[in-house]
XYZ file of C-alpha atoms in Angstrom:
236
model
C -74.698 19.692 109.872
C -74.283 23.472 109.921
C -72.333 25.067 107.072
C -70.633 28.454 106.847
C -71.904 31.368 104.767
C -69.457 30.735 101.897
C -70.602 27.129 101.558
C -74.275 28.099 101.712
C -73.758 30.750 99.014
C -71.824 28.281 96.835
C -74.450 25.563 97.289
C -77.079 27.909 95.827
C -75.258 27.687 92.488
C -75.690 23.903 92.333
C -78.966 22.174 91.426
C -78.939 19.059 93.622
C -81.541 17.336 91.455
C -79.589 17.772 88.212
C -77.039 15.490 86.576
C -74.503 17.783 84.925
C -72.200 17.287 81.962
C -68.553 17.091 83.153
C -67.693 20.503 81.682
C -70.571 22.178 83.545
C -69.789 20.340 86.772
C -66.115 21.272 86.745
C -66.932 24.874 85.910
C -69.174 24.913 88.999
C -66.343 23.409 91.080
C -64.124 26.312 90.066
C -66.849 28.869 90.841
C -67.688 27.329 94.233
C -64.044 26.869 95.315
C -63.906 30.189 97.136
C -61.714 29.345 100.140
C -58.620 31.435 100.907
C -56.382 28.536 99.847
C -56.179 26.775 96.484
C -58.724 23.996 96.952
C -58.214 20.481 95.604
C -60.872 19.135 93.252
C -61.760 15.488 93.880
C -63.738 12.903 91.927
C -65.837 10.248 93.660
C -66.995 7.405 91.409
C -69.312 4.615 92.593
C -68.960 1.464 90.503
C -71.322 -1.436 89.885
C -68.871 -4.036 91.177
C -68.362 -5.888 94.449
C -64.916 -5.242 95.898
C -65.238 -8.331 98.118
C -64.590 -10.489 95.062
C -61.058 -10.736 93.676
C -62.296 -10.809 90.073
C -64.132 -7.493 90.520
C -61.262 -5.387 91.822
C -60.564 -2.101 90.062
C -57.121 -0.697 90.685
C -54.439 1.039 88.712
C -52.431 4.221 88.265
C -52.454 7.012 85.730
C -50.366 10.112 85.030
C -52.678 13.120 84.866
C -51.789 15.425 81.938
C -51.691 18.485 84.214
C -50.617 16.760 87.446
C -52.411 17.245 90.748
C -50.983 20.618 91.712
C -49.499 19.067 94.819
C -45.785 18.849 95.528
C -45.101 15.136 95.906
C -42.293 13.993 98.210
C -40.882 10.714 96.911
C -38.978 8.124 98.912
C -37.053 5.637 96.750
C -35.934 2.474 98.511
C -33.414 0.737 96.293
C -29.893 -0.603 96.106
C -26.932 1.589 95.203
C -27.019 0.751 91.477
C -30.462 2.396 91.144
C -29.929 5.239 93.609
C -28.424 7.652 91.077
C -31.388 7.238 88.695
C -33.791 7.937 91.567
C -31.918 11.080 92.581
C -31.679 12.374 89.000
C -35.438 11.843 88.557
C -36.106 14.062 91.574
C -36.627 11.747 94.540
C -36.332 13.710 97.790
C -35.132 10.697 99.765
C -33.095 7.749 98.491
C -31.764 4.826 100.487
C -32.127 1.157 101.332
C -31.972 -0.543 104.747
C -31.207 2.827 106.366
C -34.562 4.256 105.251
C -36.435 1.163 106.412
C -34.814 1.443 109.849
C -35.613 5.172 110.021
C -39.311 4.422 109.462
C -39.347 1.481 111.873
C -37.339 3.037 114.697
C -38.161 6.753 114.418
C -41.667 6.636 112.970
C -40.427 8.870 110.144
C -43.179 9.557 107.584
C -42.171 12.776 105.762
C -43.006 11.458 102.282
C -46.060 11.027 100.044
C -45.047 8.132 97.783
C -42.782 5.124 98.300
C -41.163 3.542 95.252
C -39.026 0.443 95.430
C -37.491 -2.264 93.272
C -38.614 -5.920 93.305
C -35.336 -7.026 94.910
C -36.069 -4.833 97.963
C -39.637 -5.978 98.605
C -38.484 -8.656 101.032
C -37.293 -5.869 103.341
C -39.945 -3.282 102.475
C -42.620 -5.876 103.253
C -41.743 -5.467 106.942
C -43.246 -1.977 106.772
C -46.672 -3.288 105.761
C -48.344 -2.528 109.088
C -47.023 1.043 109.010
C -47.389 1.923 105.330
C -50.457 -0.172 104.489
C -53.055 1.708 106.588
C -51.778 5.005 105.136
C -52.077 3.794 101.545
C -48.307 4.089 101.066
C -47.326 0.434 100.614
C -45.608 -0.054 97.232
C -47.564 -2.208 94.790
C -46.758 -3.481 91.282
C -50.281 -2.597 90.019
C -49.703 1.010 91.013
C -46.276 1.026 89.361
C -44.507 1.673 92.665
C -42.685 -1.678 92.647
C -40.590 -1.634 89.492
C -37.035 -2.248 88.263
C -37.170 1.138 86.469
C -36.918 3.340 89.548
C -36.030 6.491 87.612
C -39.135 6.330 85.413
C -41.422 5.630 88.382
C -40.013 8.576 90.334
C -40.394 10.903 87.331
C -44.033 9.837 86.875
C -44.804 10.349 90.560
C -43.331 13.847 90.416
C -45.314 14.581 87.231
C -48.652 13.829 88.901
C -49.224 10.080 88.788
C -52.159 9.026 90.954
C -53.419 5.637 92.058
C -57.080 4.756 91.861
C -58.677 1.843 93.693
C -61.975 0.809 95.219
C -62.751 1.331 98.875
C -64.988 -1.047 100.842
C -68.115 0.725 99.575
C -67.117 0.259 95.905
C -66.206 3.934 95.481
C -63.029 5.388 93.983
C -61.849 8.730 95.425
C -59.163 10.667 93.517
C -57.804 14.225 93.275
C -57.693 15.662 89.753
C -56.071 19.039 90.415
C -56.607 22.431 91.994
C -59.327 25.051 91.531
C -56.648 27.347 90.069
C -56.217 24.942 87.114
C -59.492 26.176 85.631
C -62.287 24.031 84.182
C -60.485 23.111 80.935
C -57.402 21.539 82.534
C -59.537 19.885 85.209
C -61.660 18.290 82.487
C -58.594 16.905 80.717
C -57.458 15.346 83.997
C -61.011 14.116 84.694
C -61.300 12.452 81.269
C -57.907 10.780 81.673
C -58.913 9.300 85.034
C -62.419 8.217 83.993
C -61.158 6.621 80.787
C -58.615 4.619 82.795
C -61.335 3.461 85.202
C -63.600 2.458 82.297
C -60.790 0.515 80.616
C -60.146 -1.273 83.928
C -63.720 -2.619 83.989
C -63.578 -6.244 85.227
C -65.019 -8.921 82.940
C -67.103 -10.110 85.911
C -68.862 -6.741 86.208
C -72.510 -6.954 85.170
C -75.044 -4.203 84.544
C -74.253 -0.497 84.790
C -70.555 -0.033 85.581
C -70.434 3.654 86.557
C -73.339 4.068 88.976
C -72.658 7.640 90.060
C -69.991 10.321 89.765
C -69.568 13.427 91.921
C -66.943 16.175 91.783
C -66.272 18.678 94.554
C -63.665 21.145 95.717
C -62.255 20.761 99.234
C -64.709 23.173 100.859
C -67.381 23.304 98.164
C -70.603 21.373 97.534
C -70.697 18.146 95.554
C -71.788 18.378 91.909
C -73.366 15.266 90.387
C -72.278 14.216 86.902
C -74.403 12.230 84.455
C -72.731 8.754 84.564
C -73.352 8.237 80.849
C -71.299 11.360 80.067
C -68.366 10.484 82.330
C -65.262 9.721 80.277
C -64.770 9.786 76.515
C -64.563 6.035 75.898
C -67.370 3.492 75.974
C -67.856 1.260 79.022
C -67.595 -1.622 76.569
C -64.170 -0.503 75.359
């Protein structure tokens, strides 16, 4: 694969054979994020679990202390008694059956997060084939199916992210923008990694965090020493 001059120059700053401390790695992400736009910094964590087994799933949601830097468009699907709370919390779109029909009939998808109440899941479930493949289907574990719609909307707007394993046992998550600087990125990184460590399944054996890489959108990956990832013990 052929890379551009900026990438090649940035890659020279990174020692591919080294496992960095998180602070060093995130500082390198900031230095190598030289695109004309404000690049997103992502974390990729490979875990020592098998996602094919139900008792080894790792999934949850966390509010990053500094958010993600991305403007999140929230769709709240709820009955009238919860609509006001959703609007006051900042949801861009609020509705019930009308929103479900808009998605089904018009293919409308101008939102980033869907939050709904348990009493609406019977109807929202019909959108599974549309929302599921895009990672937008509401889920209680992610806090997007809840009776407290206002709180869920506020958290989504504040930078709540969902983490979960893919088929290769890797979690991919954004932790902010290059413009945040290394210090804020590290606070977000620690918050995410600590949540992942606390979510360690009892059935997980051996080394839990196998590898951890951070990278800006257009920059090279920087490998982090797994034993230095997070501020809590894997046995916590």
